[in-house]
Coordinates of C-alpha atoms in Angstrom, one line a residue:
M188 CA 169.0 -100.4 47.6
N189 CA 172.1 -99.3 49.5
E190 CA 172.9 -96.9 46.7
L191 CA 169.5 -95.2 47.2
F192 CA 170.0 -95.0 50.9
E193 CA 173.4 -93.4 50.4
K194 CA 171.8 -90.9 48.1
V195 CA 169.5 -89.7 50.9
Y196 CA 172.2 -89.9 53.5
N197 CA 174.3 -87.5 51.2
N198 CA 171.4 -85.0 51.1
Q199 CA 170.4 -85.8 47.6
H200 CA 166.8 -86.1 46.4
L201 CA 165.2 -89.3 45.1
N202 CA 163.1 -89.2 42.0
R203 CA 159.6 -90.8 42.2
I204 CA 160.6 -94.2 40.8
E205 CA 163.5 -94.4 43.4
A206 CA 161.1 -93.5 46.2
E207 CA 158.7 -96.1 45.0
R208 CA 161.5 -98.8 45.0
I209 CA 162.3 -98.1 48.7
A210 CA 158.6 -97.9 49.6
E211 CA 157.9 -101.2 48.0
K212 CA 160.5 -102.8 50.3
M213 CA 159.3 -100.8 53.2
F214 CA 155.7 -102.0 52.9
E215 CA 156.5 -105.6 52.3
G216 CA 158.5 -105.9 55.5
Q217 CA 161.8 -106.3 53.6
L218 CA 163.7 -103.5 55.4
T219 CA 165.3 -104.1 58.8
D220 CA 164.2 -101.7 61.6
S221 CA 167.6 -100.1 61.5
Q222 CA 167.3 -99.4 57.7
L223 CA 163.8 -98.1 58.1
A224 CA 164.7 -95.8 61.0
A225 CA 167.8 -94.5 59.2
F226 CA 165.9 -93.8 56.0
L227 CA 162.9 -92.0 57.6
T228 CA 165.3 -89.9 59.7
A229 CA 167.6 -89.0 56.9
L230 CA 164.6 -88.1 54.7
K231 CA 163.3 -85.8 57.4
C232 CA 166.7 -84.1 57.9
K233 CA 167.2 -83.6 54.1
G234 CA 163.7 -82.3 53.6
E235 CA 160.9 -84.2 51.7
T236 CA 160.2 -83.4 48.1
A237 CA 157.0 -83.8 46.1
E238 CA 158.4 -86.7 44.0
E239 CA 159.5 -88.5 47.2
M240 CA 156.1 -88.0 48.9
A241 CA 154.2 -89.0 45.8
G242 CA 156.2 -92.1 45.3
I243 CA 155.7 -93.3 48.9
A244 CA 152.0 -92.3 49.0
D245 CA 151.2 -94.0 45.7
T246 CA 152.9 -97.2 46.9
I247 CA 150.7 -97.2 50.0
R248 CA 147.6 -96.6 47.9
R249 CA 148.4 -99.5 45.6
K250 CA 148.7 -101.8 48.6
A251 CA 145.5 -100.5 50.2
V252 CA 142.0 -102.1 50.2
L253 CA 140.5 -100.0 47.5
I254 CA 137.0 -98.4 47.8
D255 CA 135.0 -98.1 44.6
C256 CA 133.1 -94.9 44.1
Q257 CA 131.3 -93.9 40.9
K258 CA 130.4 -90.4 42.0
D259 CA 132.0 -87.3 40.4
N260 CA 134.4 -85.0 42.1
V261 CA 134.9 -86.9 45.3
M262 CA 137.0 -85.1 48.0
D263 CA 138.6 -85.6 51.4
N264 CA 139.3 -82.9 54.0
C265 CA 141.7 -84.9 56.2
G266 CA 144.7 -83.2 57.8
T267 CA 148.1 -84.5 58.9
G268 CA 147.4 -83.8 62.6
G269 CA 150.6 -83.3 64.6
D270 CA 150.0 -79.6 65.3
R271 CA 149.7 -80.2 69.1
S272 CA 147.0 -77.5 69.3
G273 CA 144.5 -79.6 71.4
S274 CA 141.7 -78.3 69.1
F275 CA 138.4 -80.1 68.6
N276 CA 137.8 -82.2 65.6
I277 CA 137.4 -79.5 63.0
S278 CA 137.6 -81.4 59.7
T279 CA 135.4 -84.2 61.0
T280 CA 132.7 -81.7 61.8
A281 CA 133.2 -79.8 58.5
A282 CA 132.8 -83.1 56.6
F283 CA 129.0 -83.2 57.5
V284 CA 128.7 -79.6 56.3
L285 CA 130.4 -80.3 53.0
A286 CA 128.3 -83.4 52.3
S287 CA 125.1 -81.6 53.1
G288 CA 126.1 -79.0 50.5
G289 CA 126.3 -81.6 47.8
V290 CA 130.0 -82.6 47.9
T291 CA 130.8 -86.3 48.1
V292 CA 133.2 -86.7 51.0
A293 CA 135.4 -89.8 51.5
K294 CA 136.6 -89.0 55.0
H295 CA 139.9 -90.8 55.6
G296 CA 141.0 -91.0 59.3
N297 CA 142.3 -92.8 62.3
R298 CA 142.0 -92.9 66.1
S299 CA 143.7 -90.4 68.2
I300 CA 147.5 -90.4 67.8
S301 CA 148.8 -87.0 69.0
S302 CA 145.5 -85.5 70.2
K303 CA 142.8 -86.6 72.7
S304 CA 140.4 -87.8 70.0
G305 CA 140.8 -88.7 66.4
S306 CA 138.1 -88.8 63.7
A307 CA 137.5 -92.5 64.2
D308 CA 136.8 -91.9 67.9
I309 CA 134.3 -89.1 67.0
F310 CA 132.4 -91.2 64.4
E311 CA 132.1 -94.0 66.9
C312 CA 130.7 -91.7 69.5
L313 CA 128.2 -90.5 67.0
G314 CA 127.0 -94.1 66.5
V315 CA 128.7 -94.6 63.1
N316 CA 130.1 -98.1 62.4
I317 CA 133.7 -97.5 61.3
N318 CA 134.2 -101.2 60.5
L319 CA 132.0 -101.6 57.4
S320 CA 133.2 -103.7 54.5
P321 CA 134.6 -101.9 51.4
E322 CA 131.4 -102.7 49.5
R323 CA 129.2 -101.2 52.2
T324 CA 131.4 -98.2 52.4
S325 CA 131.0 -97.7 48.7
L326 CA 127.2 -97.9 49.2
L327 CA 127.4 -95.1 51.8
L328 CA 129.3 -92.9 49.3
E329 CA 126.7 -93.5 46.6
E330 CA 123.6 -93.1 48.8
V331 CA 124.7 -90.6 51.5
G332 CA 127.6 -88.8 49.8
L333 CA 129.7 -89.3 52.9
A334 CA 131.6 -92.3 54.4
F335 CA 134.3 -92.7 57.0
L336 CA 137.3 -94.7 55.8
F337 CA 139.2 -96.2 58.8
A338 CA 142.8 -96.1 57.9
P339 CA 144.1 -99.2 59.8
H340 CA 141.5 -101.4 58.1
L341 CA 142.4 -100.1 54.7
H342 CA 146.2 -100.0 55.0
P343 CA 147.2 -103.5 56.3
K344 CA 150.8 -103.1 55.0
M345 CA 151.4 -100.2 57.4
K346 CA 152.0 -102.8 60.1
Y347 CA 155.6 -103.1 58.8
V348 CA 156.4 -99.5 59.9
M349 CA 154.4 -99.0 63.1
K350 CA 157.1 -100.3 65.5
V351 CA 159.8 -98.0 64.1
R352 CA 157.4 -95.0 63.9
K353 CA 156.6 -95.4 67.6
E354 CA 160.2 -95.8 68.6
L355 CA 161.4 -92.8 66.6
G356 CA 158.8 -90.6 68.5
T357 CA 159.0 -87.8 65.9
P358 CA 156.8 -87.0 62.8
T359 CA 158.3 -88.3 59.6
V360 CA 157.2 -88.4 55.9
L361 CA 154.6 -91.0 56.9
N362 CA 152.8 -88.4 58.9
L363 CA 153.0 -85.9 56.1
I364 CA 151.5 -88.2 53.5
G365 CA 148.7 -89.8 55.6
P366 CA 146.0 -87.6 53.9
L367 CA 147.5 -88.5 50.5
T368 CA 146.8 -92.2 50.8
N369 CA 143.0 -92.2 50.7
P370 CA 142.0 -95.5 48.9
V371 CA 139.2 -93.7 47.0
S372 CA 140.2 -92.0 43.7
L373 CA 139.9 -88.4 44.7
D374 CA 139.3 -85.5 42.3
S375 CA 139.8 -82.6 44.8
Q376 CA 141.1 -82.2 48.3
L377 CA 141.3 -79.9 51.3
M378 CA 144.4 -80.9 53.2
G379 CA 145.7 -79.4 56.4
T380 CA 149.4 -79.7 57.3
Y381 CA 151.4 -78.7 60.4
R382 CA 154.4 -77.9 58.0
R383 CA 154.0 -74.5 56.6
D384 CA 157.3 -74.8 54.8
L385 CA 155.9 -77.7 52.8
L386 CA 152.6 -76.1 51.5
A387 CA 153.7 -75.7 47.9
E388 CA 155.6 -79.0 47.9
T389 CA 152.5 -80.8 49.3
A390 CA 150.3 -79.2 46.6
K391 CA 152.8 -80.3 44.0
T392 CA 152.5 -83.9 45.5
L393 CA 148.7 -83.7 45.1
S394 CA 149.1 -82.7 41.5
E395 CA 151.5 -85.7 41.0
L396 CA 148.8 -87.9 42.5
G397 CA 146.2 -86.7 40.0
R398 CA 144.1 -84.2 41.9
S399 CA 142.7 -81.6 39.6
R400 CA 142.0 -79.1 42.3
A401 CA 143.2 -78.8 45.9
V402 CA 144.0 -76.5 48.8
V403 CA 146.8 -77.2 51.3
V404 CA 146.3 -75.1 54.4
N405 CA 148.3 -74.1 57.5
G406 CA 146.6 -71.8 60.0
A407 CA 148.0 -69.4 62.6
G408 CA 149.8 -71.1 65.4
G409 CA 150.8 -74.0 63.1
L410 CA 147.2 -75.4 63.0
D411 CA 146.6 -78.0 60.3
E412 CA 143.3 -76.2 59.6
A413 CA 142.3 -72.7 58.7
S414 CA 142.4 -70.6 61.9
L415 CA 140.6 -67.6 63.5
A416 CA 143.8 -66.9 65.5
G417 CA 145.5 -65.0 62.7
T418 CA 146.8 -65.4 59.2
T419 CA 146.1 -68.7 57.4
H420 CA 148.5 -69.6 54.6
F421 CA 147.5 -71.9 51.8
A422 CA 148.6 -73.3 48.5
L423 CA 146.0 -73.6 45.7
L424 CA 146.4 -76.2 43.1
Q425 CA 144.3 -75.7 40.0
D426 CA 144.9 -77.2 36.5
K427 CA 148.4 -78.2 37.6
Q428 CA 149.3 -74.6 38.5
I429 CA 150.1 -73.7 42.2
T430 CA 149.7 -70.3 43.7
M431 CA 150.3 -69.2 47.3
H432 CA 147.7 -67.2 49.3
T433 CA 146.9 -65.8 52.8
I434 CA 143.6 -65.0 54.4
E435 CA 142.6 -63.2 57.6
P436 CA 139.5 -64.0 59.7
E437 CA 138.3 -60.4 59.5
E438 CA 138.0 -60.7 55.7
F439 CA 135.0 -63.0 56.1
G440 CA 133.4 -61.2 59.1
F441 CA 134.9 -63.5 61.8
A442 CA 136.4 -62.2 65.0
R443 CA 140.1 -62.9 65.6
L444 CA 140.2 -65.3 68.5
P445 CA 143.1 -67.2 70.3
L446 CA 143.6 -70.9 69.7
E447 CA 142.5 -71.5 73.3
S448 CA 138.9 -70.6 72.2
I449 CA 138.7 -73.8 70.1
R450 CA 140.3 -76.1 72.6
G451 CA 138.8 -79.6 72.6
G452 CA 138.7 -82.5 75.0
N453 CA 138.2 -86.2 74.9
A454 CA 136.0 -88.0 72.3
K455 CA 132.8 -87.5 74.3
Q456 CA 133.5 -83.8 74.8
N457 CA 134.4 -83.2 71.1
T458 CA 131.3 -85.0 70.0
E459 CA 129.2 -82.7 72.1
I460 CA 131.0 -79.7 70.4
L461 CA 130.3 -81.2 67.0
L462 CA 126.6 -81.6 67.8
S463 CA 126.4 -78.0 69.1
I464 CA 127.8 -76.8 65.8
L465 CA 125.4 -78.8 63.7
K466 CA 122.6 -77.3 65.8
N467 CA 123.9 -73.9 64.8
Q468 CA 124.8 -72.7 68.3
A469 CA 126.9 -69.6 68.0
S470 CA 130.5 -70.1 69.2
P471 CA 134.1 -69.9 68.1
Y472 CA 133.8 -73.6 67.3
L473 CA 131.0 -72.9 64.8
D474 CA 132.8 -70.0 63.2
T475 CA 136.0 -72.2 62.8
V476 CA 134.0 -74.9 61.1
L477 CA 132.2 -72.4 58.8
L478 CA 135.6 -71.0 57.7
N479 CA 137.0 -74.5 57.1
A480 CA 133.9 -75.8 55.4
G481 CA 133.8 -72.7 53.2
L482 CA 137.4 -73.4 52.2
G483 CA 136.4 -77.0 51.5
F484 CA 133.7 -75.9 49.1
F485 CA 136.2 -73.7 47.4
S486 CA 138.8 -76.5 47.3
N487 CA 136.2 -78.8 45.6
G488 CA 135.3 -76.2 43.0
K489 CA 131.7 -76.1 44.3
V490 CA 132.0 -72.4 44.6
T491 CA 134.5 -69.9 43.0
T492 CA 135.3 -67.9 46.1
I493 CA 136.0 -68.7 49.7
Q494 CA 133.3 -66.1 50.7
A495 CA 130.7 -68.0 48.6
G496 CA 131.8 -71.2 50.3
I497 CA 131.4 -69.7 53.8
S498 CA 127.9 -68.5 52.8
L499 CA 127.0 -72.0 51.6
A500 CA 128.3 -73.5 54.8
K501 CA 126.2 -71.1 56.9
E502 CA 123.2 -72.0 54.9
C503 CA 123.8 -75.8 55.3
V504 CA 124.1 -75.5 59.1
A505 CA 121.3 -72.9 59.7
S506 CA 118.8 -74.9 57.5
G507 CA 119.5 -78.1 59.5
A508 CA 120.9 -79.8 56.4
A509 CA 124.2 -80.7 58.0
M510 CA 122.5 -82.3 61.0
A511 CA 120.2 -84.1 58.7
K512 CA 123.3 -85.5 56.8
L513 CA 124.5 -87.0 60.1
E514 CA 121.1 -88.6 60.8
Q515 CA 121.0 -89.9 57.2
L516 CA 124.5 -91.5 57.5
I517 CA 123.5 -93.3 60.7
Q518 CA 120.2 -94.5 59.3
V519 CA 121.6 -95.7 55.9
Q520 CA 124.6 -97.5 57.5
K521 CA 122.2 -99.5 59.6
E522 CA 120.3 -100.5 56.4
V523 CA 123.4 -101.5 54.5
A524 CA 124.8 -103.4 57.5

C-alpha cells in the first residue's frame, strides 16, 4: 500500500487495479485519516485519470445497496455540483421532462452540500419519499420510469471518508465521481461537471464503467449543466469513441442570458421554480431546463440531434406530460409504500 501511495506522491498515475486496491482499503475504514487526506490531496494535485476514477467509482458501486431495474437504456442526469453558481435545481427538474418523454431515469442525488438545496431536498418538498426500500425503488423505476436514489442510504461505506472530506474543505476525486456511482446499471448518462479540463477524461471513465452512450457537460461560467450564459462545452461518448463539441444558446433559438437569471434559493423557492417550469411558464428557468432536457434526450439516444431533443422537451412540458409524470410518481410511491 505504501508503494502505491508513493507512486501518487511522485506524480505517477495509478492503473485501475491499483486504484481499486486503495479504494478497497478506503471504504473498509482501513486507512488512517492522515493516509486518506494525503492520498486525496496528492491525487488532486497530480490530476485524476480515467483509470483512477473508474477504479474508485466501481469500488463504491460494488459496496453499494444495488437497485434492480429490468428496463432498457436506463439513464441518470446527475451532476457533480461544486460549481458555486447558486443556480436552481436544473437536473432535478429536467429528470421529470426526460421521464415524461419515455426515458427511464434513475436520479441519483443527495441533500445540499455546496448549494442551498440539493435534489433530495427538492424531492422531499414535492412530497416524494426519499427513504423507500431498494425493492420499492425498483418498482418505481418499472412502473413510473423515474425514481430518486438517495445516495447516503445506498452508499453506507462512504461513512469512512466523510470526516476527512469535511476537514479538507476542498473538492477531491470523490466529488468528481459522485455521479459515476449510481447503484443502477446505467446504459447512458448526461453528467455535468465543474471541471472543464476533465471533460474527455470523465467521458473515458464512463466508457470504462460500461456506458454505451454519454455526454459530459460544462457550461459557461463553469456551470455543471448546459448554460444560456455562453458557450457550453461537452464530450460525447458513443460506441467507445469520444469527441469534443461546443454549443451556443442562439443555435437553438434561446437568448443569451447571464447566470444571475437562473439564480435559485432554498429548497422551497427552488421547488416553486420547478413547478413553474412544469406548468410551462416562460422564463430563463424554463429555457435552461429545455436545453438540458434536450441534451439529455440526445445523451440517451432517444433522438439523434440536440435540436430534436429540445423539440421533444418542449412538447413534454407544453402538453402537461412532465407535470403528469410528477403526479404519477407521487401517486405510485404511495401505493408501493
